[in-house]
Every structure is written in C-alpha cells, then in structure tokens.
Amino acid sequence: MDPLADCALAFPEFAPGEIWLVGAGPGDPRLLTLLAVHALVQADEIFYDALLDPRVLRLAKPEAILTPAGKRGGKASPHQDDINDALIGSARLGRRIVRLKGGDPFVFGRGAEEMRALVQAGFSVRIVPGLPSGLAGPALAGIPATVRTINHAVILATGHREVDSETAAEWEKLARTGQPIILFMAMGHLAEIAAAFWRGGLADDTPVAILENATTDRERILETTLGAAASDAAAQGFAAPAIVVVGQIVRMRQELRGLLATWHS
C-alpha cells in the first residue's frame, strides 16, 4: 500500500518500462523527498548505489528486485556501461525501474551519463532530485553554504582525480576566487589539493571542516585548518565518504552549533 495514496498531493504515474533517476539525499532516510518515496514504494526493481542507508531500501515493496550498482573509488565497481545496459535490459522487460543514487543524481552522480544512455535507447526517464550531500551535510552541521557578509558564491568540486600539473593548476585557480569550496570525494588527494590551494593564495589558517558519514549516526566532524587538514584527518582516521568544506563559512559552526537542535534523535 502506498503511504502517500491518501495525501492531498498529486504524484505522477510511474508507468511500466520507465526509469526514474532518484536522489536519496545525504544519508539519513528522513531527508528523502516525498517524490522519492513515491517512486521507491512502486518500483519493480531498484538499482542502488553503495553507502545508502539500508532503511531506504525497506520502503520497497516485498517483491521488488534490489540490485546493487554502486561505484566506489579505488575499489572493484561495476563499469558504467554495464550499469547502463542493465537498466535498459530491465526496462525492456516492462519493469518500473528506480536508479537510486546518494545525494542528487546530477551532482557528481553520473546521472547525466545514465540519462543520455537511456534516452538514446528510447526510454522515458524522470528525474527526482535529492538534497545534495555537499550542501545538506554542512548545513545540518551548522555550516551555511552562503552567508551574506562572507561570500557571494560557493564552489562545488570533486576531488577524485589524481592531482597532476594540470589538475593542480585548476585547484590553484579555484583558490584564487576567494570563495568557499566544498569538496566531494577528496579524501584520497586531500594533501595535494590543500597544497594547491595554498599555492593559489589560501592561507594555512583558512578554516576547514571535514564531515565523515554526514547526517548518519556514524557522522564525525573535524574542524581544522588548510595547513593541518591532511595530517589531522590522518591522525584521527577520517576517511571516505566525507565532505570537505574550505573557507570562512566554516567559522559559522562555532557560532551556531550551540543553538542547533541535535539532528540524530
């Protein structure tokens, strides 16, 4: 039974053979959107990413097929073409398919690649945005993405690529903007990225926050500085999945966190 059936809101039909790219948000299942729940309770098959809270999958109907399709940096993972082919194959069987991704499908989630492959194969695709982890996680920790007196922009960047002369130059350019930078998938290259930021003009004492397993009951938060971020993270065993926030917006946490309601309750 669809728990949203008696809701006053009108939800779109989930037709057989459709694929919905659904964002699961930053981690805590309570941060799912209503449209995401609507999709999950109707899906015949759910292709889900790694790291999702297993409680999200409990929303699926008992007969739904649950298919892992997560990609993890540095670990054995399904190839993107294989994931695309599996989605297309299931849709051809007339199943209602949910492709469930952490955060938002279009924020470093390969959602555009998958949507293009599905549309080219002739299938109807619906996008269900999720709360981006790099914005929602820091917000719930007391770090606003923008503060009128601090910044007029915020940069979202992925740090999964190896840092060579070309990518280092790109990091230096971002540092020279003077705007806060929120990093996804950067723990493996944090020292090299921090060094590039320093060469780009950010001071060693620039505030940094690292949020490991943001919004979950395993969340840990480290407040440090650019110069000490990599060593402090290593000393305290911080690892992926983590969001790294670089910039003066991090200082807001000291001012706000005493007033924040406890999230994990």
mmCIF file of C-alpha atoms in Angstrom:
data_model
loop_
_atom_site.group_PDB
_atom_site.id
_atom_site.type_symbol
_atom_site.label_atom_id
_atom_site.label_comp_id
_atom_site.label_asym_id
_atom_site.label_seq_id
_atom_site.Cartn_x
_atom_site.Cartn_y
_atom_site.Cartn_z
ATOM 1 C CA MET A 1 0.000 0.000 0.000
ATOM 2 C CA ASP A 2 1.326 3.407 -0.952
ATOM 3 C CA PRO A 3 1.551 5.521 2.235
ATOM 4 C CA LEU A 4 1.146 8.623 0.089
ATOM 5 C CA ALA A 5 -2.098 7.468 -1.539
ATOM 6 C CA ASP A 6 -4.289 9.496 0.814
ATOM 7 C CA CYS A 7 -2.094 12.591 0.594
ATOM 8 C CA ALA A 8 -3.640 15.692 -0.925
ATOM 9 C CA LEU A 9 -0.709 15.992 -3.345
ATOM 10 C CA ALA A 10 -0.912 14.648 -6.896
ATOM 11 C CA PHE A 11 2.016 12.416 -7.877
ATOM 12 C CA PRO A 12 2.960 11.398 -11.435
ATOM 13 C CA GLU A 13 2.191 7.921 -12.685
ATOM 14 C CA PHE A 14 5.115 5.512 -12.625
ATOM 15 C CA ALA A 15 4.487 3.613 -15.850
ATOM 16 C CA PRO A 16 5.922 0.168 -16.696
ATOM 17 C CA GLY A 17 9.156 0.476 -18.644
ATOM 18 C CA GLU A 18 10.036 3.877 -17.180
ATOM 19 C CA ILE A 19 13.292 4.624 -15.394
ATOM 20 C CA TRP A 20 13.355 7.183 -12.605
ATOM 21 C CA LEU A 21 16.720 8.593 -11.523
ATOM 22 C CA VAL A 22 16.155 9.246 -7.838
ATOM 23 C CA GLY A 23 18.335 11.146 -5.387
ATOM 24 C CA ALA A 24 18.467 9.615 -1.916
ATOM 25 C CA GLY A 25 19.873 12.729 -0.246
ATOM 26 C CA PRO A 26 22.921 12.923 2.012
ATOM 27 C CA GLY A 27 22.353 9.796 4.083
ATOM 28 C CA ASP A 28 19.606 9.994 6.682
ATOM 29 C CA PRO A 29 16.440 8.383 5.228
ATOM 30 C CA ARG A 30 14.323 11.150 6.752
ATOM 31 C CA LEU A 31 15.814 13.504 4.186
ATOM 32 C CA LEU A 32 14.233 11.691 1.245
ATOM 33 C CA THR A 33 11.755 13.769 -0.734
ATOM 34 C CA LEU A 34 8.108 12.737 -0.975
ATOM 35 C CA LEU A 35 8.539 12.094 -4.691
ATOM 36 C CA ALA A 36 11.466 9.770 -3.948
ATOM 37 C CA VAL A 37 9.302 7.780 -1.521
ATOM 38 C CA HIS A 38 6.534 7.682 -4.133
ATOM 39 C CA ALA A 39 8.989 6.120 -6.588
ATOM 40 C CA LEU A 40 10.521 3.646 -4.152
ATOM 41 C CA VAL A 41 7.233 2.145 -2.984
ATOM 42 C CA GLN A 42 6.151 1.457 -6.581
ATOM 43 C CA ALA A 43 9.382 0.281 -8.195
ATOM 44 C CA ASP A 44 9.651 -3.248 -9.554
ATOM 45 C CA GLU A 45 13.454 -3.045 -9.458
ATOM 46 C CA ILE A 46 15.798 -0.679 -7.630
ATOM 47 C CA PHE A 47 19.391 -0.273 -8.789
ATOM 48 C CA TYR A 48 21.052 1.287 -5.756
ATOM 49 C CA ASP A 49 24.387 2.921 -5.033
ATOM 50 C CA ALA A 50 26.856 1.864 -2.387
ATOM 51 C CA LEU A 51 26.742 3.575 1.025
ATOM 52 C CA LEU A 52 22.972 4.036 1.079
ATOM 53 C CA ASP A 53 21.309 3.553 4.452
ATOM 54 C CA PRO A 54 19.638 0.114 4.268
ATOM 55 C CA ARG A 55 16.480 1.596 5.774
ATOM 56 C CA VAL A 56 15.872 3.388 2.472
ATOM 57 C CA LEU A 57 15.500 0.038 0.707
ATOM 58 C CA ARG A 58 12.897 -1.080 3.245
ATOM 59 C CA LEU A 59 10.500 1.286 1.508
ATOM 60 C CA ALA A 60 10.482 -1.073 -1.475
ATOM 61 C CA LYS A 61 7.553 -3.434 -1.908
ATOM 62 C CA PRO A 62 8.310 -7.020 -0.823
ATOM 63 C CA GLU A 63 8.510 -8.380 -4.360
ATOM 64 C CA ALA A 64 10.803 -5.639 -5.678
ATOM 65 C CA ILE A 65 14.198 -6.699 -7.037
ATOM 66 C CA LEU A 66 17.100 -4.950 -5.275
ATOM 67 C CA THR A 67 20.194 -4.723 -7.467
ATOM 68 C CA PRO A 68 23.458 -3.205 -6.176
ATOM 69 C CA ALA A 69 25.061 -0.866 -8.721
ATOM 70 C CA GLY A 70 27.378 1.243 -6.625
ATOM 71 C CA LYS A 71 30.718 2.642 -7.741
ATOM 72 C CA ARG A 72 33.435 3.132 -5.109
ATOM 73 C CA GLY A 73 36.658 4.974 -5.822
ATOM 74 C CA GLY A 74 39.674 2.662 -5.645
ATOM 75 C CA LYS A 75 37.531 -0.455 -5.224
ATOM 76 C CA ALA A 76 36.088 -3.028 -7.597
ATOM 77 C CA SER A 77 32.931 -1.474 -9.041
ATOM 78 C CA PRO A 78 30.539 -2.110 -11.911
ATOM 79 C CA HIS A 79 31.553 -0.389 -15.134
ATOM 80 C CA GLN A 80 29.244 2.468 -16.110
ATOM 81 C CA ASP A 81 28.407 0.860 -19.464
ATOM 82 C CA ASP A 82 27.372 -2.338 -17.665
ATOM 83 C CA ILE A 83 25.077 -0.356 -15.352
ATOM 84 C CA ASN A 84 23.512 1.372 -18.365
ATOM 85 C CA ASP A 85 22.967 -1.961 -20.118
ATOM 86 C CA ALA A 86 21.390 -3.490 -17.009
ATOM 87 C CA LEU A 87 18.971 -0.572 -16.647
ATOM 88 C CA ILE A 88 17.982 -0.831 -20.297
ATOM 89 C CA GLY A 89 17.558 -4.607 -20.100
ATOM 90 C CA SER A 90 15.241 -4.393 -17.082
ATOM 91 C CA ALA A 91 13.199 -1.593 -18.635
ATOM 92 C CA ARG A 92 12.704 -3.722 -21.759
ATOM 93 C CA LEU A 93 11.043 -6.305 -19.520
ATOM 94 C CA GLY A 94 8.418 -3.680 -18.642
ATOM 95 C CA ARG A 95 9.614 -3.112 -15.108
ATOM 96 C CA ARG A 96 9.314 0.162 -13.256
ATOM 97 C CA ILE A 97 12.954 0.971 -12.589
ATOM 98 C CA VAL A 98 14.402 3.236 -9.895
ATOM 99 C CA ARG A 99 18.042 4.146 -10.226
ATOM 100 C CA LEU A 100 18.769 5.268 -6.667
ATOM 101 C CA LYS A 101 21.768 7.497 -6.062
ATOM 102 C CA GLY A 102 23.167 9.166 -2.971
ATOM 103 C CA GLY A 103 22.754 12.936 -2.817
ATOM 104 C CA ASP A 104 21.454 14.317 -6.101
ATOM 105 C CA PRO A 105 21.784 12.350 -9.368
ATOM 106 C CA PHE A 106 23.136 15.377 -11.232
ATOM 107 C CA VAL A 107 25.724 16.488 -8.645
ATOM 108 C CA PHE A 108 28.773 14.292 -9.261
ATOM 109 C CA GLY A 109 26.459 11.294 -9.554
ATOM 110 C CA ARG A 110 26.834 10.318 -13.242
ATOM 111 C CA GLY A 111 23.133 10.966 -13.652
ATOM 112 C CA ALA A 112 23.640 12.797 -16.943
ATOM 113 C CA GLU A 113 25.570 9.861 -18.418
ATOM 114 C CA GLU A 114 22.873 7.392 -17.457
ATOM 115 C CA MET A 115 20.038 9.622 -18.620
ATOM 116 C CA ARG A 116 21.689 10.112 -22.009
ATOM 117 C CA ALA A 117 22.143 6.358 -22.494
ATOM 118 C CA LEU A 118 18.536 5.642 -21.509
ATOM 119 C CA VAL A 119 17.051 8.374 -23.687
ATOM 120 C CA GLN A 120 19.150 7.257 -26.661
ATOM 121 C CA ALA A 121 17.785 3.740 -26.130
ATOM 122 C CA GLY A 122 14.261 5.149 -26.391
ATOM 123 C CA PHE A 123 13.138 5.012 -22.770
ATOM 124 C CA SER A 124 11.189 7.549 -20.758
ATOM 125 C CA VAL A 125 13.229 8.949 -17.884
ATOM 126 C CA ARG A 126 12.111 11.052 -14.934
ATOM 127 C CA ILE A 127 14.497 12.932 -12.653
ATOM 128 C CA VAL A 128 13.758 13.049 -8.923
ATOM 129 C CA PRO A 129 16.272 15.456 -7.364
ATOM 130 C CA GLY A 130 17.740 14.756 -3.949
ATOM 131 C CA LEU A 131 19.336 17.010 -1.364
ATOM 132 C CA PRO A 132 22.993 17.381 -2.446
ATOM 133 C CA SER A 133 25.249 15.924 0.223
ATOM 134 C CA GLY A 134 27.729 18.783 -0.074
ATOM 135 C CA LEU A 135 25.075 21.345 0.843
ATOM 136 C CA ALA A 136 22.774 19.451 3.201
ATOM 137 C CA GLY A 137 25.530 17.815 5.270
ATOM 138 C CA PRO A 138 27.321 21.055 6.152
ATOM 139 C CA ALA A 139 24.015 22.870 6.712
ATOM 140 C CA LEU A 140 22.922 20.355 9.330
ATOM 141 C CA ALA A 141 26.334 20.677 10.968
ATOM 142 C CA GLY A 142 25.905 24.447 11.266
ATOM 143 C CA ILE A 143 27.893 25.480 8.182
ATOM 144 C CA PRO A 144 25.746 27.541 5.788
ATOM 145 C CA ALA A 145 26.760 27.420 2.125
ATOM 146 C CA THR A 146 26.377 31.190 1.844
ATOM 147 C CA VAL A 147 26.480 33.967 4.385
ATOM 148 C CA ARG A 148 25.708 37.488 3.150
ATOM 149 C CA THR A 149 28.655 39.035 4.995
ATOM 150 C CA ILE A 150 31.147 36.334 3.977
ATOM 151 C CA ASN A 151 30.628 35.091 0.409
ATOM 152 C CA HIS A 152 28.651 35.776 -2.742
ATOM 153 C CA ALA A 153 29.271 32.351 -4.283
ATOM 154 C CA VAL A 154 30.165 28.808 -3.328
ATOM 155 C CA ILE A 155 32.125 26.280 -5.393
ATOM 156 C CA LEU A 156 31.259 22.576 -5.544
ATOM 157 C CA ALA A 157 34.129 20.423 -6.794
ATOM 158 C CA THR A 158 35.045 16.761 -6.977
ATOM 159 C CA GLY A 159 38.466 15.684 -5.765
ATOM 160 C CA HIS A 160 38.551 12.117 -7.074
ATOM 161 C CA ARG A 161 41.044 12.784 -9.892
ATOM 162 C CA GLU A 162 44.775 12.343 -9.442
ATOM 163 C CA VAL A 163 46.495 15.664 -8.785
ATOM 164 C CA ASP A 164 48.993 16.299 -11.580
ATOM 165 C CA SER A 165 50.334 19.556 -13.016
ATOM 166 C CA GLU A 166 47.113 20.196 -14.951
ATOM 167 C CA THR A 167 44.647 19.490 -12.149
ATOM 168 C CA ALA A 168 46.852 21.287 -9.607
ATOM 169 C CA ALA A 169 46.622 24.414 -11.758
ATOM 170 C CA GLU A 170 42.818 24.080 -11.748
ATOM 171 C CA TRP A 171 42.783 23.884 -7.932
ATOM 172 C CA GLU A 172 45.009 26.970 -7.734
ATOM 173 C CA LYS A 173 42.565 28.892 -9.935
ATOM 174 C CA LEU A 174 39.666 27.937 -7.666
ATOM 175 C CA ALA A 175 41.597 29.121 -4.628
ATOM 176 C CA ARG A 176 42.178 32.495 -6.250
ATOM 177 C CA THR A 177 38.419 33.128 -6.455
ATOM 178 C CA GLY A 178 38.393 33.681 -2.684
ATOM 179 C CA GLN A 179 35.080 31.832 -2.420
ATOM 180 C CA PRO A 180 34.371 28.828 -0.159
ATOM 181 C CA ILE A 181 34.980 25.450 -1.793
ATOM 182 C CA ILE A 182 33.025 22.294 -0.952
ATOM 183 C CA LEU A 183 34.802 19.120 -1.981
ATOM 184 C CA PHE A 184 33.233 15.759 -2.770
ATOM 185 C CA MET A 185 35.329 12.561 -2.927
ATOM 186 C CA ALA A 186 38.536 14.362 -1.974
ATOM 187 C CA MET A 187 39.934 12.375 0.937
ATOM 188 C CA GLY A 188 42.331 10.355 -1.200
ATOM 189 C CA HIS A 189 44.003 13.508 -2.534
ATOM 190 C CA LEU A 190 43.441 15.929 0.323
ATOM 191 C CA ALA A 191 47.104 16.734 0.947
ATOM 192 C CA GLU A 192 47.802 17.509 -2.718
ATOM 193 C CA ILE A 193 44.634 19.603 -3.078
ATOM 194 C CA ALA A 194 45.404 21.568 0.091
ATOM 195 C CA ALA A 195 48.915 22.271 -1.197
ATOM 196 C CA ALA A 196 47.479 23.542 -4.491
ATOM 197 C CA PHE A 197 45.047 25.775 -2.607
ATOM 198 C CA TRP A 198 47.982 27.226 -0.648
ATOM 199 C CA ARG A 199 49.870 27.928 -3.871
ATOM 200 C CA GLY A 200 46.690 29.586 -5.160
ATOM 201 C CA GLY A 201 46.758 32.052 -2.293
ATOM 202 C CA LEU A 202 44.736 30.495 0.540
ATOM 203 C CA ALA A 203 46.450 30.919 3.899
ATOM 204 C CA ASP A 204 47.454 27.941 6.018
ATOM 205 C CA ASP A 205 44.987 29.071 8.692
ATOM 206 C CA THR A 206 41.993 29.022 6.311
ATOM 207 C CA PRO A 207 39.218 27.148 8.183
ATOM 208 C CA VAL A 208 38.412 23.628 7.027
ATOM 209 C CA ALA A 209 35.718 21.205 8.158
ATOM 210 C CA ILE A 210 35.624 17.519 7.270
ATOM 211 C CA LEU A 211 32.295 15.717 7.628
ATOM 212 C CA GLU A 212 32.564 11.933 7.567
ATOM 213 C CA ASN A 213 29.327 9.968 7.002
ATOM 214 C CA ALA A 214 27.371 13.213 7.117
ATOM 215 C CA THR A 215 23.806 13.118 8.553
ATOM 216 C CA THR A 216 24.084 9.477 9.641
ATOM 217 C CA ASP A 217 24.504 8.073 13.138
ATOM 218 C CA ARG A 218 28.184 7.465 12.246
ATOM 219 C CA GLU A 219 28.836 11.130 11.495
ATOM 220 C CA ARG A 220 32.089 12.665 12.687
ATOM 221 C CA ILE A 221 33.140 16.277 12.188
ATOM 222 C CA LEU A 222 36.678 17.603 12.258
ATOM 223 C CA GLU A 223 37.328 21.347 12.378
ATOM 224 C CA THR A 224 40.864 22.179 11.353
ATOM 225 C CA THR A 225 42.826 24.444 9.010
ATOM 226 C CA LEU A 226 44.082 24.138 5.475
ATOM 227 C CA GLY A 227 47.645 23.617 6.583
ATOM 228 C CA ALA A 228 46.760 20.867 9.036
ATOM 229 C CA ALA A 229 43.752 19.266 7.313
ATOM 230 C CA ALA A 230 45.502 16.256 5.782
ATOM 231 C CA SER A 231 47.593 15.422 8.849
ATOM 232 C CA ASP A 232 44.720 15.942 11.289
ATOM 233 C CA ALA A 233 42.407 13.779 9.185
ATOM 234 C CA ALA A 234 45.001 11.007 9.028
ATOM 235 C CA ALA A 235 45.704 11.211 12.750
ATOM 236 C CA GLN A 236 42.024 10.853 13.603
ATOM 237 C CA GLY A 237 41.311 8.196 10.986
ATOM 238 C CA PHE A 238 38.933 10.237 8.850
ATOM 239 C CA ALA A 239 38.128 8.538 5.566
ATOM 240 C CA ALA A 240 35.601 8.463 2.748
ATOM 241 C CA PRO A 241 32.736 9.066 2.440
ATOM 242 C CA ALA A 242 33.369 12.617 3.525
ATOM 243 C CA ILE A 243 32.625 16.199 2.550
ATOM 244 C CA VAL A 244 35.394 18.791 2.935
ATOM 245 C CA VAL A 245 34.472 22.457 3.360
ATOM 246 C CA VAL A 246 37.195 25.057 2.837
ATOM 247 C CA GLY A 247 36.640 28.715 3.654
ATOM 248 C CA GLN A 248 35.429 31.267 6.165
ATOM 249 C CA ILE A 249 31.885 29.829 6.222
ATOM 250 C CA VAL A 250 33.293 27.065 8.454
ATOM 251 C CA ARG A 251 33.673 29.608 11.276
ATOM 252 C CA MET A 252 29.897 29.925 11.450
ATOM 253 C CA ARG A 253 29.712 26.491 13.058
ATOM 254 C CA GLN A 254 31.295 27.752 16.279
ATOM 255 C CA GLU A 255 28.677 30.483 16.460
ATOM 256 C CA LEU A 256 25.677 28.353 15.531
ATOM 257 C CA ARG A 257 26.234 24.834 16.780
ATOM 258 C CA GLY A 258 25.346 25.583 20.401
ATOM 259 C CA LEU A 259 21.914 26.679 19.218
ATOM 260 C CA LEU A 260 21.301 23.799 16.814
ATOM 261 C CA ALA A 261 18.845 21.074 17.745
ATOM 262 C CA THR A 262 20.514 17.672 17.869
ATOM 263 C CA TRP A 263 19.988 16.081 14.468
ATOM 264 C CA HIS A 264 20.478 12.461 15.447
ATOM 265 C CA SER A 265 17.427 11.991 17.658
#
